[in-house]
Short mmCIF file of C-alpha atoms and ligand atoms in Angstrom, two decimals:
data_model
loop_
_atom_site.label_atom_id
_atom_site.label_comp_id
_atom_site.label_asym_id
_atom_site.label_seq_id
_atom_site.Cartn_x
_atom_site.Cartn_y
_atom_site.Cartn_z
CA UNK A 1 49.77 130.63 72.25
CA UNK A 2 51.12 133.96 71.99
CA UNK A 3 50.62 137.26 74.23
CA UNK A 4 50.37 140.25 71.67
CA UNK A 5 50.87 143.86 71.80
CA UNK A 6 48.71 146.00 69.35
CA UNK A 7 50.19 149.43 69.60
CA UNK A 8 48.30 152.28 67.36
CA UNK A 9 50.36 155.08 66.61
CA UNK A 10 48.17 158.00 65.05
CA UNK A 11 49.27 159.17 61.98
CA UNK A 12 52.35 156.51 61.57
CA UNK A 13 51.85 156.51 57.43
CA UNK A 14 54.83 154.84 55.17
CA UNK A 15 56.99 158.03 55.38
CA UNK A 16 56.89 158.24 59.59
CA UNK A 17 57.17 154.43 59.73
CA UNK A 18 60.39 155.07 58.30
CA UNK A 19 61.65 157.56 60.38
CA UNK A 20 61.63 155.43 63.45
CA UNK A 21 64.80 153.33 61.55
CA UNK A 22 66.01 150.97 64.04
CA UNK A 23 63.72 152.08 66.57
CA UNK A 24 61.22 149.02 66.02
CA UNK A 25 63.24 146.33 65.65
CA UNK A 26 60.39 144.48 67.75
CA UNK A 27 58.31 144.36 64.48
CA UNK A 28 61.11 144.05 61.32
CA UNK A 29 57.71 143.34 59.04
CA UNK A 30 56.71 146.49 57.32
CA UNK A 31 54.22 147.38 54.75
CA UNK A 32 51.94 150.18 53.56
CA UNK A 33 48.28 149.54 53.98
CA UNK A 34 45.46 151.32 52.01
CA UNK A 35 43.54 153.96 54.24
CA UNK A 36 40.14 154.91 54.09
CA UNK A 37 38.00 158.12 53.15
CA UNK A 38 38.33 160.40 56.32
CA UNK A 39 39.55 161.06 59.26
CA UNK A 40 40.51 159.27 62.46
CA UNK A 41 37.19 158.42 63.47
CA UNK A 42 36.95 156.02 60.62
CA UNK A 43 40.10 154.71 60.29
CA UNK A 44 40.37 153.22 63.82
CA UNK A 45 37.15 152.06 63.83
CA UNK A 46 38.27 150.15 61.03
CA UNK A 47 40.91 148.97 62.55
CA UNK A 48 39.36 147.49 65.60
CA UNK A 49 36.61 145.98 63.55
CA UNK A 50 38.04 144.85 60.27
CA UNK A 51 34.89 146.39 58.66
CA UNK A 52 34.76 149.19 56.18
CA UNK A 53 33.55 152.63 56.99
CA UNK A 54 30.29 152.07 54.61
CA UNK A 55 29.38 149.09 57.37
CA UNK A 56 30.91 150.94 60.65
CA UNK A 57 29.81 153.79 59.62
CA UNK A 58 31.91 156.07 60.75
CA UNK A 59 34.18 158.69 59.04
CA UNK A 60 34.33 162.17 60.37
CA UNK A 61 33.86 163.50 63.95
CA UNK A 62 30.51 165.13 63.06
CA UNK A 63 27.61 163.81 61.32
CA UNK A 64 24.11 165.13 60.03
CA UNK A 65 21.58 164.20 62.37
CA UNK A 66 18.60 161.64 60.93
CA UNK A 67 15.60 163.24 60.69
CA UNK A 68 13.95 161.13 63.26
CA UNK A 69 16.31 161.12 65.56
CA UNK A 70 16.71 163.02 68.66
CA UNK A 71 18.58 166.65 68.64
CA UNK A 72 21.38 165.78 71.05
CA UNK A 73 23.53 168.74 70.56
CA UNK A 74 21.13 171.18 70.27
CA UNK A 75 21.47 172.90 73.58
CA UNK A 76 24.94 174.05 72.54
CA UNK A 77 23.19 176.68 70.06
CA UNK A 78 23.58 178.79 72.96
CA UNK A 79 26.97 178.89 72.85
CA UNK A 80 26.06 181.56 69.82
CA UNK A 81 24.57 184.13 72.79
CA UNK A 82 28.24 185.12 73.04
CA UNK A 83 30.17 187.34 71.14
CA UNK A 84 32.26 185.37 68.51
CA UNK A 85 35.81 186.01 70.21
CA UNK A 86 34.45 185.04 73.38
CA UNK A 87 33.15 181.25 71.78
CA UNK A 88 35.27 180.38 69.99
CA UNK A 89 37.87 180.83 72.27
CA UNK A 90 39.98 177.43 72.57
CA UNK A 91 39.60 177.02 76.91
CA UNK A 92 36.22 177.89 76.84
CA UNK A 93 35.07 175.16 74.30
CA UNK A 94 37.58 172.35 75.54
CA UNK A 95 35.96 173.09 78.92
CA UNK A 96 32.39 173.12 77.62
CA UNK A 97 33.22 170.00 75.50
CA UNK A 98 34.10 168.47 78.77
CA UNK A 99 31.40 169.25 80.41
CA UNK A 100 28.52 168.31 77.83
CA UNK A 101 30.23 165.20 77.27
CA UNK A 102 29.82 163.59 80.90
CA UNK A 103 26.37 165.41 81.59
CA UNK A 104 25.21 163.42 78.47
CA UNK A 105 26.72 160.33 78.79
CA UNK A 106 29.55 160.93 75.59
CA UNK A 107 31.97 158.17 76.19
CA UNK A 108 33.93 158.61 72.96
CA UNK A 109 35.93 161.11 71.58
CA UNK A 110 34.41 164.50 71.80
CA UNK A 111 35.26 167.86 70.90
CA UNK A 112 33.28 171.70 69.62
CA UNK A 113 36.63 172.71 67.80
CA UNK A 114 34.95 175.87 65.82
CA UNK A 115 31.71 174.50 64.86
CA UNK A 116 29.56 177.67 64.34
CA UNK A 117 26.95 177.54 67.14
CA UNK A 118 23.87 177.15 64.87
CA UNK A 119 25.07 174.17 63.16
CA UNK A 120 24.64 172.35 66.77
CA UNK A 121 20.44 171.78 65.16
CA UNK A 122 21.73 169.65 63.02
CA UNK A 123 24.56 168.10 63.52
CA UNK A 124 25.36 165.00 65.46
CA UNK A 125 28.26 163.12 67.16
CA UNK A 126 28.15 159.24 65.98
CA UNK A 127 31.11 158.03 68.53
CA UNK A 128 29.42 157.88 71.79
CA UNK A 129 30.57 154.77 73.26
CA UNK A 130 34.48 154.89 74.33
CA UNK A 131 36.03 152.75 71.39
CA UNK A 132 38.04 150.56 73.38
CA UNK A 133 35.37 149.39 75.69
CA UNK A 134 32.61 148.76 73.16
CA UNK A 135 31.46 145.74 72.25
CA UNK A 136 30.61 146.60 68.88
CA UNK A 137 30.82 149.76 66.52
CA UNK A 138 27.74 150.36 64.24
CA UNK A 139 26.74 146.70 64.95
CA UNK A 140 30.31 145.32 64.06
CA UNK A 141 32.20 143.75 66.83
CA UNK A 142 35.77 145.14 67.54
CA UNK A 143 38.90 142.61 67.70
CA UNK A 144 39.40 143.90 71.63
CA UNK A 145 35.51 142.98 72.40
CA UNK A 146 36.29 139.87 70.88
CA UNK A 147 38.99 139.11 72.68
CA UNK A 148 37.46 139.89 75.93
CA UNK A 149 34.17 137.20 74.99
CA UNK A 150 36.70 134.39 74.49
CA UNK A 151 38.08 135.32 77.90
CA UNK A 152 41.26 136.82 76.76
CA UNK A 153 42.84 138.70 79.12
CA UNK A 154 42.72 142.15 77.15
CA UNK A 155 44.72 145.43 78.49
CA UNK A 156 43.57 148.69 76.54
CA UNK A 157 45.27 152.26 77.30
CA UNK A 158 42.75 154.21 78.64
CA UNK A 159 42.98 156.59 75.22
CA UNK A 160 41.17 159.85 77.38
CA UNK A 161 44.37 160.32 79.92
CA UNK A 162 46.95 162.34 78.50
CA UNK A 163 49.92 160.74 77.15
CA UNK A 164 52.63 160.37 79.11
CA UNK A 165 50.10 159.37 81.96
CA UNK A 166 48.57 156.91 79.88
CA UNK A 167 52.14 155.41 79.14
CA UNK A 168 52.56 155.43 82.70
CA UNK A 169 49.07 153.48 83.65
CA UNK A 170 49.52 150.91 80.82
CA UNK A 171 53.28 150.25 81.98
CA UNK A 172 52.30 149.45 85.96
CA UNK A 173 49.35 147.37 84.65
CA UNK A 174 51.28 144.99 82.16
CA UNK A 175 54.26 144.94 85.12
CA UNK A 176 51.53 144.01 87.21
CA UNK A 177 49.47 141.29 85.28
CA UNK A 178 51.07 140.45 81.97
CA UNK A 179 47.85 140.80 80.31
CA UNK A 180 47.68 138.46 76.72
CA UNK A 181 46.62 140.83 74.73
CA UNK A 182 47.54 144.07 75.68
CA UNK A 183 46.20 148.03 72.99
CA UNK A 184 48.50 150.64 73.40
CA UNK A 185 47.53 153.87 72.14
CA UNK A 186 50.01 156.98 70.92
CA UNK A 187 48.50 160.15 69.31
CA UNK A 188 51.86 163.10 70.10
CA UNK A 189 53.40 161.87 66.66
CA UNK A 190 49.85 163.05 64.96
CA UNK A 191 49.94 166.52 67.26
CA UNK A 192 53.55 167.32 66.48
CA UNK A 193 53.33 166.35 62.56
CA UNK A 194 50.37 168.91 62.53
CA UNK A 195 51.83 171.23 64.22
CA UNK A 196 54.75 170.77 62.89
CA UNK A 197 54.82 168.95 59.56
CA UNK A 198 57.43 166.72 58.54
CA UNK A 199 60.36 168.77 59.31
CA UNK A 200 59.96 169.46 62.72
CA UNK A 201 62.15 168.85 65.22
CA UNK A 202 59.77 167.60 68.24
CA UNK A 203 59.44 164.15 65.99
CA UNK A 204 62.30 162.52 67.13
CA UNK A 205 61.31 163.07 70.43
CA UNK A 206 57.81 161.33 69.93
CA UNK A 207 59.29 158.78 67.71
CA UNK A 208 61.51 157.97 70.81
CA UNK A 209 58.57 157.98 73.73
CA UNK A 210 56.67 155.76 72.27
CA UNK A 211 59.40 153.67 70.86
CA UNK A 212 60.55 153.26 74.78
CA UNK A 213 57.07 152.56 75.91
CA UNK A 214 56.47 149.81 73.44
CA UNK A 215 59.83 148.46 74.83
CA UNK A 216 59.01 148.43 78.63
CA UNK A 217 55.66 146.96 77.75
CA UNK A 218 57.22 144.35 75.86
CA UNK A 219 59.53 143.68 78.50
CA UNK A 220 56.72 143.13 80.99
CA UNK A 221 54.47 140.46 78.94
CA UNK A 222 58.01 138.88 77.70
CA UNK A 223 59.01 138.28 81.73
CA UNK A 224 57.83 134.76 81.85
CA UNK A 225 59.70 133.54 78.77
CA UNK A 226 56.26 133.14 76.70
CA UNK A 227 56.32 134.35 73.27
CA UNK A 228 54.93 137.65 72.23
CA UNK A 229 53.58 139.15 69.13
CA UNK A 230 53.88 142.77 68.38
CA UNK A 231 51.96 144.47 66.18
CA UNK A 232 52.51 148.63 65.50
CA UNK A 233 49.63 149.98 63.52
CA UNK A 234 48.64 153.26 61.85
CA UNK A 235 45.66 154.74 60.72
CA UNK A 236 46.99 157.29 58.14
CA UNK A 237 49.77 159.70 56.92
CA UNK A 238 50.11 163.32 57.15
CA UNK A 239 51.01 165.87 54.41
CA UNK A 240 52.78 169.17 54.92
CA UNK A 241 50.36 171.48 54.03
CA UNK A 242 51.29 174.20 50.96
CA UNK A 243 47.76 175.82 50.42
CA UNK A 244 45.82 177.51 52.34
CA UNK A 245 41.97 178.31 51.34
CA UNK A 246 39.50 180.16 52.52
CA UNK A 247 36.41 178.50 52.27
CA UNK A 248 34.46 181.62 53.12
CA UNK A 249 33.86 183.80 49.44
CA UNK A 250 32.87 180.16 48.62
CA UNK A 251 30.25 179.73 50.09
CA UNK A 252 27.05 180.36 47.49
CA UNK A 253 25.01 183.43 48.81
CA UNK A 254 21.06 182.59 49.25
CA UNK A 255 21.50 179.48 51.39
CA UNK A 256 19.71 176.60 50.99
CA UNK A 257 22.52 174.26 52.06
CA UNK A 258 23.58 173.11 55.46
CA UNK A 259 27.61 172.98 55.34
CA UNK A 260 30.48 171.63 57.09
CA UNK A 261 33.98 172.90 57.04
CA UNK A 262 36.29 169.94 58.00
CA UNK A 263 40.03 170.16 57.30
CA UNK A 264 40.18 168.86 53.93
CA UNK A 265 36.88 168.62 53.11
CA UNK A 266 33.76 171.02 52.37
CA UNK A 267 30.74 168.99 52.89
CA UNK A 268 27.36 169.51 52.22
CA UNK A 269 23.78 168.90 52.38
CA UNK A 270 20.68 170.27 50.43
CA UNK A 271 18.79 170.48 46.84
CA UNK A 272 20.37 169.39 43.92
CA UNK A 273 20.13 173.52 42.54
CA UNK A 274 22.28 174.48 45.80
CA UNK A 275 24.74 171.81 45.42
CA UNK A 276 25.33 172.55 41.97
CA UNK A 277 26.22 176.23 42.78
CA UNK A 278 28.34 175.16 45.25
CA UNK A 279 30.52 173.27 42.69
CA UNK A 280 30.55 175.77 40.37
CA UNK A 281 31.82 178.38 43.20
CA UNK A 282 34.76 175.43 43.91
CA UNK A 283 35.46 174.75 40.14
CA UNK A 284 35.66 178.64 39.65
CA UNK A 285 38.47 178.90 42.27
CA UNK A 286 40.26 176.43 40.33
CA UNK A 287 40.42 173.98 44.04
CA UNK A 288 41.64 170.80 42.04
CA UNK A 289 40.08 168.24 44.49
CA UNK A 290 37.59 166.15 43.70
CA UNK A 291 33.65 166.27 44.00
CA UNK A 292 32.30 163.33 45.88
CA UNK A 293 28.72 162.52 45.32
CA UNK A 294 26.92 159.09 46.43
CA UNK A 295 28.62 156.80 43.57
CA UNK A 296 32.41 157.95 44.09
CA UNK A 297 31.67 157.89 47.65
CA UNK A 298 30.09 153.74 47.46
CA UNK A 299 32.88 153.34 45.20
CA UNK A 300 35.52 154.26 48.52
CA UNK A 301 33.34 152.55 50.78
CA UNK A 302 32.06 155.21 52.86
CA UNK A 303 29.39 155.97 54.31
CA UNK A 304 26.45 156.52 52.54
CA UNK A 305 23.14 155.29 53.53
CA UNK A 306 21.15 158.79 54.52
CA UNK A 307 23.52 160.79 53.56
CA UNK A 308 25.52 161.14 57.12
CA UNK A 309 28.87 162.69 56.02
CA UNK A 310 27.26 164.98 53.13
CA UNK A 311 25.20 164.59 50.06
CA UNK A 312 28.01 165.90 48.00
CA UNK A 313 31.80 166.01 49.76
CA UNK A 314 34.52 168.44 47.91
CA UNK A 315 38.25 167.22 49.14
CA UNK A 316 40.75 169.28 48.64
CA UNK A 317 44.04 168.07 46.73
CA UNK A 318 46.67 166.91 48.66
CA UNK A 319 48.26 169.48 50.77
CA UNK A 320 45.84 172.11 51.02
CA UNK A 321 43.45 172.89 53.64
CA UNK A 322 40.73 175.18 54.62
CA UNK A 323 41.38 177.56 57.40
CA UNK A 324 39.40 179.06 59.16
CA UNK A 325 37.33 175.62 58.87
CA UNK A 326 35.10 174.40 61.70
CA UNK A 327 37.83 172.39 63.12
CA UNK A 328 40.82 174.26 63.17
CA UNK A 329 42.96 176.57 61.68
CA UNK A 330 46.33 177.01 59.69
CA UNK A 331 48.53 174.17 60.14
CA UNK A 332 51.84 172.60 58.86
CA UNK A 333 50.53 169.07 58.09
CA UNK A 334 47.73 167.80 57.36
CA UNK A 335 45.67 164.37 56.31
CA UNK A 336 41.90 163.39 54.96
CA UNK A 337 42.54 163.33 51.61
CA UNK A 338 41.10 160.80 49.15
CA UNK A 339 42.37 157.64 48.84
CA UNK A 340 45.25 157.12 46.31
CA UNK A 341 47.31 159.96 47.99
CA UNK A 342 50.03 159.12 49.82
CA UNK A 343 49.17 160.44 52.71
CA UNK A 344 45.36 158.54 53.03
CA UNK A 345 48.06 155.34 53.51
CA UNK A 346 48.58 153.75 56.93
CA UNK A 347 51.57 151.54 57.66
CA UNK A 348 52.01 148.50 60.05
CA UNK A 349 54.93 146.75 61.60
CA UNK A 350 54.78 143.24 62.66
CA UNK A 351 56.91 140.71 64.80
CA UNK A 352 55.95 137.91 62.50
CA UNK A 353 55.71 137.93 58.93
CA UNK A 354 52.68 139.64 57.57
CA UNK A 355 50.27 137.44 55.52
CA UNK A 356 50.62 138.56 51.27
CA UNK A 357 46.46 139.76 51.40
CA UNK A 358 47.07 141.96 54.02
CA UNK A 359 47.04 144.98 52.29
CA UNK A 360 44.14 147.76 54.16
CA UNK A 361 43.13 148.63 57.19
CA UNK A 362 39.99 146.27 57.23
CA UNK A 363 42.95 143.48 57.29
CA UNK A 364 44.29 144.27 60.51
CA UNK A 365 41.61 143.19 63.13
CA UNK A 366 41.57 139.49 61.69
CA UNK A 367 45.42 139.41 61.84
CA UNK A 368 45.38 140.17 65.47
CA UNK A 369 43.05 137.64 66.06
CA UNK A 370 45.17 134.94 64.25
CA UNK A 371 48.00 136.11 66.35
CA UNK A 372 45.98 135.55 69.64
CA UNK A 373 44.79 132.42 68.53
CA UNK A 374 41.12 133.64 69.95
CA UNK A 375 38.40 131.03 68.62
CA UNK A 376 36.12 134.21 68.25
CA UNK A 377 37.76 135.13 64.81
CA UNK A 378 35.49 135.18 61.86
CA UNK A 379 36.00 132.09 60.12
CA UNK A 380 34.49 130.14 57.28
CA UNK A 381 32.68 126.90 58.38
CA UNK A 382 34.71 124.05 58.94
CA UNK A 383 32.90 120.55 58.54
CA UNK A 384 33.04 118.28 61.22
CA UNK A 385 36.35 116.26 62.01
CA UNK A 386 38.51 118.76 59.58
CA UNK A 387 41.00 120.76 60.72
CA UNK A 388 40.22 124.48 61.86
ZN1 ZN B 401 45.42 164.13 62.96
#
């Protein structure tokens, strides 16, 4: 039995994988894998579950709140008491996030980016639970929860420390126990190819942190002469961004929608007659991305029972973004676009060779559990006395 490293590298796509050159030669297996619809949230959740998105359920940092459900975020509508300038200022909500997020309980990945105060009524944060540590996400079991049941002994980067810290814990804990399966976790290459794009020249400094920690880790679990597996997965691309758009003048005067401004994506909620203006006002701007209503959005696999992520989702084309959106502003790279672009791919890089049907992100959690051997893997049903 192998120990095996899973190191996730946000926003290692084909094109970055390719960048680090020699710089994995721990994992000479390469291959694009097909992404999914959205952003982080979705993608990694897919990877530590093997499920799709429309099963997860998870896609975008911020959801629409059932109806029935209980208005969690709704004290921060008094956020909108301040003048704008003072709000939306950057410390201020990184502080509040913060705080909100441990009075509350908010394990998971949390953050108020721009999100106009008086969207807080209806809007909702479906990552609670700290990813690493849950036992299951929307109902389906993660390959590092698995792990742990069959008594693995797992090692997971504690993902909320800053980087180089993180490196640092995860190093002195795999000197220190040579764990057998050990999650790594890198997210500078995703900050600097934002900020950045794909010409910048703080990537080759990235590419060569994490590059080094993956080697001292390696060099910890590999002390006792036992073989180890290492597996370097992505969750999507990045694009350098050429367009900028204001989604403001798009916005259909008289209301009757509730909308959120992600990145790449304009999503809404409402009446059919609202909705319709709405993509008129996009088709009228000539914004060649694509309308996604409940079909195209089944058809990617997303979400789509009650309508979490929008009841119609406009993503941009490839390489444009809306700025001011509720997330962020103007950047140099950018992902979330719809599958088939070359940036919604992810990329992995494997010790051993990678099996010919492992082609998505979905593929990845059942891999690592073939590496580890764990009995916990979904199997089929074997009959007695044959071979599992
Ligand atoms: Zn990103």
């Amino acid at each position: 039995m192998s120990r095996v490293i899973v190191l996730f590298v946000d926003a290692l796509g084909p094109s970055m994988l390719e960048r680090f050159g020699e710089r994995l030669s721990l994992a000479p297996h390469r291959r694009a894998l097909r992404g999914v619809l959205g952003y982080s949230s979705g993608a990694l959740a897919t990877i530590l579950t093997g499920a799709p998105p429309s099963r997860h359920g998870r896609m975008c940092l911020f959801s629409r709140r059932g109806a029935d459900e209980p208005s969690l975020l709704s004290p921060l509508r008094a956020l909108g008491l301040l003048p704008r300038l003072v709000h939306e200022r950057a410390r201020l909500r990184r502080w509040l996030a913060k705080a909100f997020a441990a009075s509350h309980g908010l394990d998971g990945y949390f953050a108020l980016h721009r999100v106009p105060p008086s969207s807080f009524a209806w809007l909702d944060v479906p990552e609670r639970e700290d990813l690493f540590r849950a036992e299951a996400i929307g109902g389906a079991p993660t390959f590092l929860a698995r792990a742990r049941r069959a008594e693995v002994d797992v090692l997971a980067a504690r993902w909320q420390l800053p980087e180089e810290a993180r490196f640092e814990e995860v190093e002195a804990r795999a000197a220190n126990t040579a764990p057998r399966l050990a999650f790594l976790y890198a997210t500078e290459l995703d900050a600097v190819a934002h900020a950045e794009g794909s010409h910048g020249n703080r990537l080759a400094g990235a590419i060569d942190r994490v590059s080094r920690h993956l080697e001292r880790v390696y060099a910890s679990m590999a002390r006792g002469g036992e073989p180890v597996e290492t597996i370097v997965v992505g969750d999507h691309g990045m694009a350098d961004v050429t367009r900028v758009v204001d989604p403001r003048p798009l916005v259909p005067r008289g209301g009757g929608l509730d909308l959120f401004v992600d990145s790449t994506m304009l999503r809404a909620w409402g009446a059919p007659g609202p909705r319709a203006r709405l993509r008129l006002a996009l088709e009228r701007a000539r914004l060649a991305g694509s309308g996604r209503e409940r079909v195209a959005l089944a058809a990617r696999d997303a979400p789509v029972e009650g309508a979490p992520y929008g009841e119609a989702i406009f993503v941009l084309e490839e390489g444009a973004i809306f700025a001011p959106s509720h997330v962020g502003g103007r950047v140099a790279g950018m992902h979330g676009y719809d599958l088939g672009t070359r940036s919604s791919e992810a990329a992995i890089a494997s010790s051993a060779p990678l099996p010919v049907a492992l082609d998505r992100l979905e593929n990845v959690a059942p891999f690592v559990l073939e590496a580890l051997g764990a009995p916990a893997a979904p199997r089929a049903s074997v009959a007695p006395g044959a071979r599992a």
